[in-house]
């Protein structure tokens, strides 16, 4: 049975969905003001694994991942201006043109990383009416107040009746003293109060009419509103990066309790952060690397390009609650490990069965499920797959034998856990459009190797070497084995 670590209770809990056979899951999506970077890749991949695994277990999953596109102040922003608006002003674009441009690029990068699209991808800008209605109800409940055209959530009042800070474990007195003085703070009764609606300043180009002012919704509000709209007043899983736990998710809890009188989310899940060479990633630190820069190796910190699958595999080699440190050395090690894995997967397809067997595949499948059931322990799962791979290589190298039944078992194991659940695309069979489309190409390479084998047996070394060298120049590795030659790219 699947157990997941619930950030709210700080324990691993058996996962029982609210409705039998169905799971509602919400993950905070990207703010589309720039190119996708590693910070986008980790939550997307983490919750893609959860989505894939729940689906594999037979649940009908409704996966909602929002698009933050109304333009908000980012709490860790390098510059303080609303980024979509600023970019639009500088480039004389319609704000939605900026959103569309980056959204297309984000989707492309996610697709390259093997991240499945969610069931619903709602835009904050498309749910202004719902957000206004949501604010009205919080005002009615008495946990918000209007101040100079803006609406603020009354944190001290909420904290007297409920507890603010339960998710992040923060103490409210601490919050009063550590909240930075930001623009517009004088409108607030308390520095810890947060905006539900902000009156737009004249230079703010994204704004909508509301009962309080021409303005825009606070950032935390879109997730409470759209989560409830698509998944209901109570739903199973809410995920996101650990950096969103406070204030974003804490504010979401406060909003939904003020709105509904009870909490909305049953399991909170947070993936840990990534670092680059041991340092936090940030534009001001010069180590902000976009996904495209990883894929084509153009950032000065990178010694080579890394394929999207290498990035995915590298992220999955760590448990999602652990940190991941990106460095060229670590990525190269992941690249080598992934190559061994996909190469083994290819060799598995070529195994010849024997009447008798000298290997045991017993318990491999159970160990895979055990790893995934233990809070999505992908590094342990990858370890089990490497154990299985050792058997494949022993049989392929003629050091052991396997029956047809065992070969089928192994094929099914890799198809389920490597391809379907870990979402690794291999050169053959994995992902869409690679299998059949590659067949003529693979046949042509095999033909060349057959010609080379004939040349070798005729002691025509010049032809044999020519084929090997030209293939090597094109990036093929040719390995001579007992039953002929094998190639890989
Ligand atoms: Zn969110």
Short mmCIF file of C-alpha atoms and ligand atoms in Angstrom, two decimals:
data_model
loop_
_atom_site.label_atom_id
_atom_site.label_comp_id
_atom_site.label_asym_id
_atom_site.label_seq_id
_atom_site.Cartn_x
_atom_site.Cartn_y
_atom_site.Cartn_z
CA UNK A 1 0.00 0.00 0.00
CA UNK A 2 1.24 3.45 -0.92
CA UNK A 3 2.46 5.59 1.97
CA UNK A 4 3.24 9.25 1.50
CA UNK A 5 4.90 11.78 3.75
CA UNK A 6 2.36 14.40 4.76
CA UNK A 7 4.09 17.70 5.46
CA UNK A 8 1.15 18.78 7.60
CA UNK A 9 1.38 15.90 10.08
CA UNK A 10 5.12 15.35 9.54
CA UNK A 11 4.55 11.61 9.28
CA UNK A 12 4.42 9.00 6.59
CA UNK A 13 0.79 7.96 6.18
CA UNK A 14 -0.95 5.23 4.22
CA UNK A 15 -2.63 6.94 1.28
CA UNK A 16 -6.40 6.57 1.32
CA UNK A 17 -8.26 8.75 -1.17
CA UNK A 18 -11.43 10.57 -0.22
CA UNK A 19 -13.43 8.85 -2.95
CA UNK A 20 -12.76 5.24 -3.79
CA UNK A 21 -10.86 4.81 -7.02
CA UNK A 22 -10.44 8.53 -7.64
CA UNK A 23 -7.71 10.98 -6.65
CA UNK A 24 -7.79 14.77 -6.82
CA UNK A 25 -4.38 16.36 -6.92
CA UNK A 26 -3.26 19.97 -7.22
CA UNK A 27 0.29 21.15 -7.83
CA UNK A 28 1.45 24.76 -7.91
CA UNK A 29 2.57 25.41 -11.45
CA UNK A 30 4.95 27.89 -12.99
CA UNK A 31 4.87 31.66 -13.07
CA UNK A 32 5.24 32.24 -16.77
CA UNK A 33 7.48 35.26 -17.03
CA UNK A 34 10.68 33.58 -18.21
CA UNK A 35 12.22 30.42 -19.55
CA UNK A 36 11.79 27.19 -17.59
CA UNK A 37 14.69 26.37 -15.30
CA UNK A 38 15.67 23.59 -12.92
CA UNK A 39 13.40 24.98 -10.24
CA UNK A 40 10.52 24.18 -12.60
CA UNK A 41 11.83 20.73 -13.50
CA UNK A 42 11.94 19.23 -10.03
CA UNK A 43 8.32 19.66 -8.87
CA UNK A 44 7.09 18.84 -12.39
CA UNK A 45 9.06 15.56 -12.41
CA UNK A 46 8.27 14.71 -8.75
CA UNK A 47 4.54 15.03 -9.21
CA UNK A 48 4.68 13.44 -12.65
CA UNK A 49 5.99 10.32 -10.89
CA UNK A 50 3.14 10.48 -8.37
CA UNK A 51 0.61 11.01 -11.18
CA UNK A 52 2.01 8.09 -13.16
CA UNK A 53 2.16 5.80 -10.12
CA UNK A 54 -1.37 6.56 -8.93
CA UNK A 55 -2.61 5.97 -12.48
CA UNK A 56 -0.67 2.70 -12.62
CA UNK A 57 -2.31 1.63 -9.33
CA UNK A 58 -5.66 2.00 -11.07
CA UNK A 59 -6.86 5.35 -9.70
CA UNK A 60 -8.63 7.80 -11.93
CA UNK A 61 -6.55 10.90 -11.23
CA UNK A 62 -7.61 14.48 -11.85
CA UNK A 63 -4.36 16.40 -11.84
CA UNK A 64 -4.63 20.20 -11.75
CA UNK A 65 -1.53 22.35 -12.25
CA UNK A 66 -2.09 26.09 -12.47
CA UNK A 67 -0.44 28.75 -14.60
CA UNK A 68 0.38 31.92 -12.68
CA UNK A 69 -0.05 34.57 -15.31
CA UNK A 70 -1.63 37.62 -13.71
CA UNK A 71 1.77 38.99 -12.73
CA UNK A 72 2.72 39.08 -9.08
CA UNK A 73 5.49 40.33 -6.92
CA UNK A 74 7.75 37.40 -6.31
CA UNK A 75 9.00 37.17 -2.76
CA UNK A 76 12.45 36.15 -4.01
CA UNK A 77 12.42 38.45 -7.01
CA UNK A 78 15.65 40.10 -8.00
CA UNK A 79 13.76 43.19 -9.04
CA UNK A 80 10.62 44.35 -7.33
CA UNK A 81 8.36 45.01 -10.30
CA UNK A 82 5.61 42.77 -11.56
CA UNK A 83 7.61 40.83 -14.12
CA UNK A 84 5.05 40.08 -16.80
CA UNK A 85 3.94 43.69 -16.78
CA UNK A 86 7.47 45.02 -16.89
CA UNK A 87 8.48 42.81 -19.77
CA UNK A 88 5.35 43.71 -21.66
CA UNK A 89 5.99 47.40 -21.18
CA UNK A 90 9.60 47.16 -22.27
CA UNK A 91 8.83 45.13 -25.35
CA UNK A 92 5.50 46.80 -26.14
CA UNK A 93 3.72 43.50 -26.04
CA UNK A 94 0.30 42.60 -24.83
CA UNK A 95 0.89 40.84 -21.45
CA UNK A 96 -0.83 37.72 -22.76
CA UNK A 97 1.69 37.62 -25.61
CA UNK A 98 4.46 37.33 -23.04
CA UNK A 99 2.52 34.62 -21.20
CA UNK A 100 1.87 32.67 -24.40
CA UNK A 101 5.49 32.89 -25.51
CA UNK A 102 6.84 31.43 -22.27
CA UNK A 103 4.02 28.95 -21.83
CA UNK A 104 4.79 27.33 -25.19
CA UNK A 105 8.46 27.09 -24.24
CA UNK A 106 7.56 25.67 -20.82
CA UNK A 107 5.37 22.99 -22.37
CA UNK A 108 8.10 22.07 -24.84
CA UNK A 109 10.65 21.68 -22.05
CA UNK A 110 8.22 19.61 -19.95
CA UNK A 111 7.50 17.36 -22.90
CA UNK A 112 11.23 16.87 -23.50
CA UNK A 113 11.61 15.92 -19.82
CA UNK A 114 8.92 13.27 -20.23
CA UNK A 115 6.48 15.12 -17.94
CA UNK A 116 2.89 14.19 -18.81
CA UNK A 117 0.47 17.08 -19.21
CA UNK A 118 -1.89 17.52 -16.25
CA UNK A 119 -5.65 16.95 -16.63
CA UNK A 120 -6.44 20.66 -16.23
CA UNK A 121 -4.08 23.61 -16.50
CA UNK A 122 -6.12 26.61 -15.33
CA UNK A 123 -4.83 30.15 -15.79
CA UNK A 124 -5.13 32.58 -12.88
CA UNK A 125 -6.11 35.28 -15.38
CA UNK A 126 -9.05 33.15 -16.50
CA UNK A 127 -10.46 32.90 -12.97
CA UNK A 128 -10.73 36.52 -11.81
CA UNK A 129 -14.49 36.29 -11.24
CA UNK A 130 -14.09 33.18 -9.06
CA UNK A 131 -11.34 34.88 -7.09
CA UNK A 132 -13.48 37.97 -6.47
CA UNK A 133 -16.34 35.75 -5.23
CA UNK A 134 -13.90 33.90 -2.99
CA UNK A 135 -12.71 37.19 -1.44
CA UNK A 136 -16.31 38.29 -0.80
CA UNK A 137 -16.92 35.15 1.23
CA UNK A 138 -13.75 35.66 3.29
CA UNK A 139 -14.85 39.26 3.96
CA UNK A 140 -18.24 37.91 5.09
CA UNK A 141 -16.54 35.51 7.47
CA UNK A 142 -14.75 38.45 9.09
CA UNK A 143 -11.18 37.34 8.36
CA UNK A 144 -10.39 40.10 5.87
CA UNK A 145 -10.70 43.88 5.67
CA UNK A 146 -10.71 46.52 2.95
CA UNK A 147 -8.06 49.20 3.07
CA UNK A 148 -7.67 51.91 0.41
CA UNK A 149 -9.04 49.77 -2.41
CA UNK A 150 -7.09 46.65 -1.43
CA UNK A 151 -8.32 43.65 0.58
CA UNK A 152 -6.08 42.07 3.21
CA UNK A 153 -6.35 38.83 5.12
CA UNK A 154 -6.42 39.46 8.87
CA UNK A 155 -3.72 37.07 10.10
CA UNK A 156 -3.86 37.89 13.87
CA UNK A 157 -7.63 37.47 13.94
CA UNK A 158 -7.41 34.17 12.08
CA UNK A 159 -4.66 33.02 14.41
CA UNK A 160 -6.81 33.67 17.48
CA UNK A 161 -9.50 31.28 16.21
CA UNK A 162 -7.38 28.80 14.28
CA UNK A 163 -3.69 28.36 13.92
CA UNK A 164 -1.69 30.25 11.33
CA UNK A 165 1.68 28.63 10.66
CA UNK A 166 0.79 24.98 11.27
CA UNK A 167 2.19 23.75 7.95
CA UNK A 168 5.56 25.47 8.16
CA UNK A 169 5.69 25.24 11.95
CA UNK A 170 6.17 28.98 12.26
CA UNK A 171 5.17 30.93 15.24
CA UNK A 172 3.12 34.01 14.55
CA UNK A 173 4.99 36.30 16.97
CA UNK A 174 8.13 35.46 15.08
CA UNK A 175 6.35 36.44 11.88
CA UNK A 176 5.41 39.87 13.13
CA UNK A 177 9.03 40.67 13.85
CA UNK A 178 10.58 39.12 10.71
CA UNK A 179 8.20 40.28 8.00
CA UNK A 180 10.04 42.79 5.88
CA UNK A 181 8.68 46.25 5.34
CA UNK A 182 7.28 46.26 1.84
CA UNK A 183 5.60 48.89 -0.23
CA UNK A 184 1.96 49.33 0.76
CA UNK A 185 2.51 47.95 4.23
CA UNK A 186 1.03 51.05 5.85
CA UNK A 187 -2.35 49.97 4.48
CA UNK A 188 -2.14 46.78 6.53
CA UNK A 189 -3.21 46.49 10.13
CA UNK A 190 -0.40 44.05 10.74
CA UNK A 191 2.78 43.34 8.74
CA UNK A 192 1.89 39.61 8.62
CA UNK A 193 -1.41 40.31 6.82
CA UNK A 194 -1.37 39.38 3.14
CA UNK A 195 -3.21 40.77 0.14
CA UNK A 196 -6.28 39.06 -1.31
CA UNK A 197 -6.83 41.95 -3.72
CA UNK A 198 -4.43 44.73 -4.61
CA UNK A 199 -5.45 48.07 -6.05
CA UNK A 200 -3.41 48.57 -9.22
CA UNK A 201 -1.02 51.51 -9.37
CA UNK A 202 -1.23 53.57 -12.60
CA UNK A 203 1.81 51.84 -14.15
CA UNK A 204 0.41 48.38 -13.43
CA UNK A 205 -0.92 47.19 -16.78
CA UNK A 206 -2.71 43.97 -15.77
CA UNK A 207 -5.85 44.85 -13.82
CA UNK A 208 -9.49 43.96 -13.56
CA UNK A 209 -12.57 45.65 -12.10
CA UNK A 210 -13.73 44.54 -8.65
CA UNK A 211 -16.04 45.87 -5.92
CA UNK A 212 -12.99 47.37 -4.16
CA UNK A 213 -10.85 48.82 -6.94
CA UNK A 214 -9.46 48.31 -10.39
CA UNK A 215 -6.75 45.85 -9.44
CA UNK A 216 -5.55 42.27 -9.35
CA UNK A 217 -5.81 39.24 -7.02
CA UNK A 218 -3.13 38.29 -4.50
CA UNK A 219 -0.92 35.43 -5.57
CA UNK A 220 -1.99 32.92 -2.90
CA UNK A 221 -5.62 33.24 -3.86
CA UNK A 222 -5.53 31.59 -7.29
CA UNK A 223 -4.55 28.19 -5.89
CA UNK A 224 -7.26 28.16 -3.18
CA UNK A 225 -9.86 29.24 -5.73
CA UNK A 226 -8.93 26.99 -8.63
CA UNK A 227 -8.17 23.98 -6.41
CA UNK A 228 -11.68 24.18 -4.96
CA UNK A 229 -13.31 24.88 -8.31
CA UNK A 230 -11.86 21.80 -10.01
CA UNK A 231 -11.31 19.38 -7.10
CA UNK A 232 -13.93 20.32 -4.54
CA UNK A 233 -14.03 21.75 -1.02
CA UNK A 234 -11.93 18.83 0.20
CA UNK A 235 -9.43 17.05 -1.99
CA UNK A 236 -6.61 14.56 -1.60
CA UNK A 237 -3.19 15.92 -2.49
CA UNK A 238 -1.63 19.36 -2.79
CA UNK A 239 1.98 19.51 -3.90
CA UNK A 240 4.70 21.97 -4.67
CA UNK A 241 8.27 22.92 -3.94
CA UNK A 242 9.39 23.33 -0.33
CA UNK A 243 9.98 27.03 -0.99
CA UNK A 244 6.20 27.42 -1.39
CA UNK A 245 5.39 26.03 2.05
CA UNK A 246 5.67 29.51 3.51
CA UNK A 247 4.04 31.86 2.89
CA UNK A 248 2.18 30.50 -0.15
CA UNK A 249 0.71 27.25 1.17
CA UNK A 250 0.28 28.57 4.68
CA UNK A 251 -1.83 31.38 3.23
CA UNK A 252 -3.78 28.90 1.11
CA UNK A 253 -4.74 26.98 4.27
CA UNK A 254 -5.81 30.17 6.05
CA UNK A 255 -7.88 31.26 3.04
CA UNK A 256 -9.69 27.97 2.68
CA UNK A 257 -10.44 27.72 6.40
CA UNK A 258 -11.79 31.28 6.35
CA UNK A 259 -13.79 30.49 3.21
CA UNK A 260 -15.16 27.04 4.06
CA UNK A 261 -14.76 26.70 7.79
CA UNK A 262 -12.46 23.71 7.31
CA UNK A 263 -9.23 22.74 5.59
CA UNK A 264 -9.27 21.66 1.98
CA UNK A 265 -6.19 19.51 1.57
CA UNK A 266 -5.73 16.06 3.11
CA UNK A 267 -2.09 15.37 2.14
CA UNK A 268 0.46 18.14 1.63
CA UNK A 269 3.55 17.06 -0.28
CA UNK A 270 6.69 19.11 -0.86
CA UNK A 271 9.71 18.37 -2.96
CA UNK A 272 13.08 19.59 -1.74
CA UNK A 273 15.15 22.18 -3.57
CA UNK A 274 17.99 21.94 -6.03
CA UNK A 275 21.36 23.60 -5.71
CA UNK A 276 24.04 24.19 -8.29
CA UNK A 277 27.59 23.38 -7.17
CA UNK A 278 26.33 23.59 -3.59
CA UNK A 279 24.75 27.02 -3.99
CA UNK A 280 21.18 28.15 -4.24
CA UNK A 281 20.22 29.03 -7.80
CA UNK A 282 19.61 32.72 -8.45
CA UNK A 283 19.97 35.28 -11.19
CA UNK A 284 22.18 37.47 -9.01
CA UNK A 285 24.52 34.51 -8.31
CA UNK A 286 25.22 33.92 -12.02
CA UNK A 287 24.24 30.26 -11.74
CA UNK A 288 20.72 30.59 -13.09
CA UNK A 289 20.63 27.95 -15.84
CA UNK A 290 17.54 27.52 -18.01
CA UNK A 291 16.40 24.09 -19.16
CA UNK A 292 17.22 24.96 -22.77
CA UNK A 293 20.76 25.87 -21.69
CA UNK A 294 21.10 22.44 -20.08
CA UNK A 295 19.76 20.75 -23.21
CA UNK A 296 22.19 22.52 -25.53
CA UNK A 297 25.08 23.10 -23.13
CA UNK A 298 25.35 26.84 -23.74
CA UNK A 299 25.65 28.11 -20.16
CA UNK A 300 29.29 28.92 -19.16
CA UNK A 301 29.00 26.72 -16.04
CA UNK A 302 28.28 23.65 -18.18
CA UNK A 303 31.11 21.66 -19.79
CA UNK A 304 28.69 19.87 -22.15
CA UNK A 305 25.03 19.53 -23.13
CA UNK A 306 22.81 17.21 -21.05
CA UNK A 307 19.85 15.46 -22.59
CA UNK A 308 16.43 16.00 -20.98
CA UNK A 309 16.40 12.31 -20.01
CA UNK A 310 19.75 12.72 -18.21
CA UNK A 311 18.25 15.60 -16.21
CA UNK A 312 15.17 13.50 -15.43
CA UNK A 313 17.18 10.46 -14.44
CA UNK A 314 19.49 12.58 -12.29
CA UNK A 315 16.56 14.10 -10.42
CA UNK A 316 15.00 10.64 -9.91
CA UNK A 317 18.25 9.24 -8.52
CA UNK A 318 17.50 11.29 -5.38
CA UNK A 319 14.45 10.96 -3.18
CA UNK A 320 12.14 13.93 -3.75
CA UNK A 321 12.44 15.05 -0.12
CA UNK A 322 16.24 15.15 -0.34
CA UNK A 323 18.29 17.93 -1.89
CA UNK A 324 19.83 17.56 -5.34
CA UNK A 325 23.07 19.28 -6.16
CA UNK A 326 23.79 19.83 -9.83
CA UNK A 327 27.39 19.71 -10.99
CA UNK A 328 28.99 18.60 -14.23
CA UNK A 329 30.53 15.57 -12.47
CA UNK A 330 27.21 14.44 -11.00
CA UNK A 331 25.38 14.93 -14.29
CA UNK A 332 28.04 13.01 -16.19
CA UNK A 333 27.70 10.14 -13.70
CA UNK A 334 23.92 10.21 -14.23
CA UNK A 335 24.45 10.20 -17.99
CA UNK A 336 26.63 7.10 -17.73
CA UNK A 337 24.16 5.33 -15.42
CA UNK A 338 21.25 6.16 -17.73
CA UNK A 339 23.21 4.86 -20.70
CA UNK A 340 23.84 1.59 -18.85
CA UNK A 341 20.14 1.39 -18.08
CA UNK A 342 18.86 2.06 -21.60
CA UNK A 343 21.56 -0.15 -23.09
CA UNK A 344 20.50 -2.96 -20.75
CA UNK A 345 16.88 -2.38 -21.71
CA UNK A 346 17.85 -2.76 -25.37
CA UNK A 347 19.86 -5.93 -24.67
CA UNK A 348 16.89 -7.36 -22.75
CA UNK A 349 14.84 -7.23 -25.96
CA UNK A 350 17.48 -9.40 -27.67
CA UNK A 351 17.80 -12.19 -25.09
CA UNK A 352 17.55 -15.75 -26.35
CA UNK A 353 15.58 -18.07 -24.03
CA UNK A 354 16.94 -21.40 -22.81
CA UNK A 355 15.18 -24.56 -21.67
CA UNK A 356 16.74 -24.26 -18.25
CA UNK A 357 17.64 -21.30 -16.13
CA UNK A 358 20.58 -20.38 -13.90
CA UNK A 359 19.17 -17.08 -12.64
CA UNK A 360 16.39 -16.12 -10.23
CA UNK A 361 14.07 -13.19 -10.89
CA UNK A 362 11.96 -13.90 -7.83
CA UNK A 363 10.91 -10.94 -5.72
CA UNK A 364 12.12 -8.22 -8.11
CA UNK A 365 8.64 -6.93 -8.83
CA UNK A 366 7.71 -6.89 -5.14
CA UNK A 367 10.87 -4.92 -4.36
CA UNK A 368 9.95 -2.36 -7.04
CA UNK A 369 6.48 -1.88 -5.55
CA UNK A 370 7.92 -1.69 -2.05
CA UNK A 371 10.21 1.14 -3.13
CA UNK A 372 7.43 3.12 -4.80
CA UNK A 373 5.00 2.48 -1.95
CA UNK A 374 7.55 3.89 0.46
CA UNK A 375 6.85 7.55 -0.29
CA UNK A 376 7.92 7.24 -3.95
CA UNK A 377 11.44 6.05 -3.24
CA UNK A 378 12.79 6.32 -6.79
CA UNK A 379 16.50 5.87 -5.87
CA UNK A 380 15.71 2.48 -4.30
CA UNK A 381 13.58 1.56 -7.33
CA UNK A 382 16.44 2.45 -9.68
CA UNK A 383 18.71 0.26 -7.53
CA UNK A 384 16.37 -2.72 -7.97
CA UNK A 385 16.27 -2.14 -11.73
CA UNK A 386 20.07 -2.18 -11.81
CA UNK A 387 19.97 -5.53 -9.95
CA UNK A 388 17.62 -6.84 -12.64
CA UNK A 389 19.93 -5.44 -15.29
CA UNK A 390 22.84 -7.44 -13.94
CA UNK A 391 20.83 -10.61 -14.69
CA UNK A 392 20.05 -9.37 -18.20
CA UNK A 393 23.73 -8.73 -18.90
CA UNK A 394 24.79 -12.11 -17.50
CA UNK A 395 22.37 -13.88 -19.84
CA UNK A 396 23.27 -11.69 -22.83
CA UNK A 397 26.98 -12.27 -22.25
CA UNK A 398 26.43 -16.04 -22.13
CA UNK A 399 27.37 -16.32 -18.44
CA UNK A 400 23.88 -17.42 -17.40
CA UNK A 401 20.66 -18.71 -18.92
CA UNK A 402 17.03 -17.65 -18.58
CA UNK A 403 13.73 -19.20 -19.60
CA UNK A 404 11.20 -17.48 -21.87
CA UNK A 405 9.01 -16.94 -18.83
CA UNK A 406 11.82 -15.18 -16.97
CA UNK A 407 12.64 -13.01 -19.99
CA UNK A 408 8.97 -12.01 -20.26
CA UNK A 409 8.93 -11.22 -16.54
CA UNK A 410 11.97 -8.95 -16.93
CA UNK A 411 10.51 -7.25 -20.00
CA UNK A 412 7.31 -6.55 -18.11
CA UNK A 413 9.28 -5.27 -15.11
CA UNK A 414 11.20 -2.72 -17.19
CA UNK A 415 8.16 -1.70 -19.20
CA UNK A 416 6.21 -1.04 -15.99
CA UNK A 417 8.80 0.60 -13.78
CA UNK A 418 11.36 2.15 -16.14
CA UNK A 419 9.11 3.26 -18.99
CA UNK A 420 5.62 3.72 -17.51
CA UNK A 421 6.37 4.85 -13.95
CA UNK A 422 9.81 6.49 -14.07
CA UNK A 423 8.89 7.82 -17.50
CA UNK A 424 12.32 7.18 -19.00
CA UNK A 425 12.35 7.27 -22.78
CA UNK A 426 14.82 4.81 -24.23
CA UNK A 427 16.14 4.89 -27.76
CA UNK A 428 13.72 2.15 -28.61
CA UNK A 429 10.20 1.50 -27.48
CA UNK A 430 10.05 4.21 -24.85
CA UNK A 431 7.94 7.29 -25.35
CA UNK A 432 5.94 8.08 -28.35
CA UNK A 433 7.09 7.85 -31.93
CA UNK A 434 10.55 6.43 -31.36
CA UNK A 435 9.90 2.71 -31.70
CA UNK A 436 8.53 2.10 -35.17
CA UNK A 437 10.03 5.22 -36.70
CA UNK A 438 13.52 4.02 -35.72
CA UNK A 439 13.13 0.52 -37.18
CA UNK A 440 14.39 1.22 -40.76
CA UNK A 441 17.29 3.20 -39.34
CA UNK A 442 18.22 0.42 -36.92
CA UNK A 443 17.95 -2.10 -39.76
CA UNK A 444 20.37 -0.04 -41.85
CA UNK A 445 22.96 0.00 -39.08
CA UNK A 446 22.55 -3.76 -38.58
CA UNK A 447 23.07 -4.21 -42.34
CA UNK A 448 26.33 -2.24 -42.18
CA UNK A 449 27.52 -4.47 -39.35
CA UNK A 450 26.63 -7.56 -41.35
CA UNK A 451 28.71 -6.24 -44.26
CA UNK A 452 31.52 -5.57 -41.79
CA UNK A 453 31.26 -9.14 -40.43
CA UNK A 454 31.51 -10.52 -43.98
CA UNK A 455 34.50 -8.29 -44.68
CA UNK A 456 36.15 -9.52 -41.48
CA UNK A 457 35.63 -13.18 -42.33
CA UNK A 458 37.10 -12.49 -45.77
CA UNK A 459 40.04 -10.81 -43.97
CA UNK A 460 39.18 -7.55 -45.75
CA UNK A 461 40.38 -5.44 -42.81
CA UNK A 462 40.33 -2.18 -44.76
CA UNK A 463 36.54 -2.40 -45.32
CA UNK A 464 35.90 -3.68 -41.82
CA UNK A 465 37.88 -0.81 -40.25
CA UNK A 466 36.34 1.75 -42.58
CA UNK A 467 32.81 0.80 -41.46
CA UNK A 468 33.76 0.80 -37.79
CA UNK A 469 35.58 4.16 -37.99
CA UNK A 470 32.89 5.89 -40.00
CA UNK A 471 30.21 4.67 -37.60
CA UNK A 472 32.35 5.85 -34.67
CA UNK A 473 32.68 9.29 -36.27
CA UNK A 474 28.88 9.44 -36.46
CA UNK A 475 28.65 8.68 -32.74
CA UNK A 476 28.06 4.90 -32.83
CA UNK A 477 29.87 2.57 -30.48
CA UNK A 478 30.39 -0.90 -31.92
CA UNK A 479 31.14 -3.75 -29.53
CA UNK A 480 32.14 -7.20 -30.75
CA UNK A 481 30.41 -9.99 -28.83
CA UNK A 482 30.17 -13.76 -28.97
CA UNK A 483 27.26 -13.74 -31.39
CA UNK A 484 28.38 -10.91 -33.66
CA UNK A 485 28.45 -7.20 -32.96
CA UNK A 486 26.32 -4.79 -30.94
CA UNK A 487 25.93 -1.11 -31.43
CA UNK A 488 24.76 1.84 -29.44
CA UNK A 489 24.67 5.61 -29.90
ZN1 LIG B 1 0.03 27.66 -5.55
#
